[in-house]
Amino acid sequence: MDDLTARVRAFAEERDWQQFHTPKNLAMALAGEVGELVAEFQWLTPEQAGAVVSDPEAGGRVQAEIGDVMIYLTRLADVLGIDLKEAALAKLAEVAVRYPAEDVRGSAGKR
């Protein structure tokens, strides 16, 4: 993660884009990219969605959109000074307490 963060930061700095990379702008860009990723799955059956990466054209688009999402998320976390790995691990620990495996196995219900 540190290497990716450094590369994304350098990419922005080389283009003097830091001035545009406010948390608000990055969050909005991230939401837009997530929307583009969602659009790749719109109207697909569960089976088609599960096999999307086996289609060279559609799979390539999905991979590119996931890359865009990761880049914007990485940049947003960097600008805010948030360690993505630590944030994810903390959230996973929190959710594990809220949803103990023995209580929720096989259920998609919210608590």
CSV table of C-alpha atoms in Angstrom, one decimal:
chain,number,residue,atom,x,y,z
A,1,MET,CA,0.0,0.0,0.0
A,2,ASP,CA,2.8,2.4,0.8
A,3,ASP,CA,4.3,2.0,-2.7
A,4,LEU,CA,0.9,2.6,-4.3
A,5,THR,CA,0.2,5.6,-2.2
A,6,ALA,CA,3.6,7.1,-3.0
A,7,ARG,CA,3.1,6.5,-6.8
A,8,VAL,CA,-0.4,8.0,-6.8
A,9,ARG,CA,0.9,11.0,-4.8
A,10,ALA,CA,3.9,11.4,-7.2
A,11,PHE,CA,1.5,11.2,-10.2
A,12,ALA,CA,-0.6,14.1,-8.8
A,13,GLU,CA,2.5,16.1,-7.9
A,14,GLU,CA,4.1,15.7,-11.3
A,15,ARG,CA,0.9,17.3,-12.8
A,16,ASP,CA,0.4,19.9,-10.1
A,17,TRP,CA,-3.0,18.4,-9.3
A,18,GLN,CA,-2.6,18.6,-5.5
A,19,GLN,CA,-4.5,21.9,-5.7
A,20,PHE,CA,-7.6,20.0,-7.0
A,21,HIS,CA,-7.3,17.1,-4.7
A,22,THR,CA,-9.4,18.3,-1.9
A,23,PRO,CA,-11.2,15.7,0.2
A,24,LYS,CA,-14.5,16.9,-1.3
A,25,ASN,CA,-13.3,16.6,-4.9
A,26,LEU,CA,-11.6,13.3,-4.3
A,27,ALA,CA,-14.7,11.8,-2.6
A,28,MET,CA,-16.9,13.1,-5.5
A,29,ALA,CA,-14.5,11.6,-8.1
A,30,LEU,CA,-14.5,8.3,-6.1
A,31,ALA,CA,-18.3,8.2,-6.1
A,32,GLY,CA,-18.3,8.8,-9.9
A,33,GLU,CA,-15.8,6.0,-10.5
A,34,VAL,CA,-17.9,3.6,-8.2
A,35,GLY,CA,-20.9,4.6,-10.3
A,36,GLU,CA,-19.0,3.6,-13.5
A,37,LEU,CA,-18.1,0.3,-11.9
A,38,VAL,CA,-21.7,-0.3,-10.9
A,39,ALA,CA,-22.8,0.5,-14.5
A,40,GLU,CA,-20.7,-2.4,-15.7
A,41,PHE,CA,-22.9,-4.8,-13.7
A,42,GLN,CA,-26.2,-3.2,-14.3
A,43,TRP,CA,-28.7,-5.6,-15.9
A,44,LEU,CA,-26.4,-8.6,-15.6
A,45,THR,CA,-27.8,-11.8,-14.0
A,46,PRO,CA,-25.9,-13.0,-11.0
A,47,GLU,CA,-24.3,-15.7,-13.2
A,48,GLN,CA,-23.2,-13.1,-15.8
A,49,ALA,CA,-21.8,-10.8,-13.1
A,50,GLY,CA,-19.8,-13.7,-11.6
A,51,ALA,CA,-18.3,-14.5,-15.0
A,52,VAL,CA,-17.7,-10.9,-16.2
A,53,VAL,CA,-13.9,-11.1,-15.9
A,54,SER,CA,-13.9,-14.0,-18.3
A,55,ASP,CA,-15.2,-11.7,-21.1
A,56,PRO,CA,-12.1,-9.9,-22.4
A,57,GLU,CA,-13.9,-6.7,-23.2
A,58,ALA,CA,-16.2,-6.4,-20.2
A,59,GLY,CA,-13.6,-7.9,-17.9
A,60,GLY,CA,-11.1,-5.2,-19.1
A,61,ARG,CA,-13.6,-2.5,-18.4
A,62,VAL,CA,-14.3,-3.8,-14.9
A,63,GLN,CA,-10.6,-4.1,-14.1
A,64,ALA,CA,-10.1,-0.5,-15.3
A,65,GLU,CA,-12.9,0.8,-13.2
A,66,ILE,CA,-11.7,-1.1,-10.1
A,67,GLY,CA,-8.3,0.5,-10.8
A,68,ASP,CA,-9.9,4.0,-10.9
A,69,VAL,CA,-11.7,3.3,-7.6
A,70,MET,CA,-8.5,2.2,-5.9
A,71,ILE,CA,-6.5,5.1,-7.2
A,72,TYR,CA,-9.1,7.7,-5.9
A,73,LEU,CA,-9.6,5.9,-2.6
A,74,THR,CA,-5.8,5.7,-2.1
A,75,ARG,CA,-5.4,9.4,-2.9
A,76,LEU,CA,-8.3,10.4,-0.7
A,77,ALA,CA,-6.8,8.5,2.2
A,78,ASP,CA,-3.4,10.0,1.6
A,79,VAL,CA,-4.8,13.6,1.5
A,80,LEU,CA,-6.6,12.9,4.8
A,81,GLY,CA,-3.7,11.1,6.4
A,82,ILE,CA,-5.6,7.9,6.9
A,83,ASP,CA,-3.8,4.6,6.7
A,84,LEU,CA,-6.0,2.5,4.4
A,85,LYS,CA,-4.8,-0.8,5.7
A,86,GLU,CA,-5.3,0.2,9.4
A,87,ALA,CA,-8.7,1.7,8.6
A,88,ALA,CA,-9.8,-1.5,6.9
A,89,LEU,CA,-8.5,-3.7,9.7
A,90,ALA,CA,-10.2,-1.5,12.3
A,91,LYS,CA,-13.5,-1.7,10.4
A,92,LEU,CA,-13.2,-5.5,10.0
A,93,ALA,CA,-12.6,-5.9,13.8
A,94,GLU,CA,-15.6,-3.7,14.5
A,95,VAL,CA,-17.9,-5.6,12.2
A,96,ALA,CA,-16.7,-8.9,13.6
A,97,VAL,CA,-18.0,-7.9,17.0
A,98,ARG,CA,-21.3,-6.7,15.6
A,99,TYR,CA,-21.7,-9.8,13.4
A,100,PRO,CA,-20.3,-12.8,15.2
A,101,ALA,CA,-19.9,-15.7,12.7
A,102,GLU,CA,-21.8,-18.1,14.9
A,103,ASP,CA,-24.8,-15.8,15.1
A,104,VAL,CA,-25.0,-14.6,11.5
A,105,ARG,CA,-23.6,-17.4,9.3
A,106,GLY,CA,-25.8,-17.6,6.1
A,107,SER,CA,-27.8,-14.5,6.9
A,108,ALA,CA,-27.6,-11.1,5.1
A,109,GLY,CA,-29.6,-9.3,7.7
A,110,LYS,CA,-28.3,-6.0,9.2
A,111,ARG,CA,-27.7,-5.4,12.9
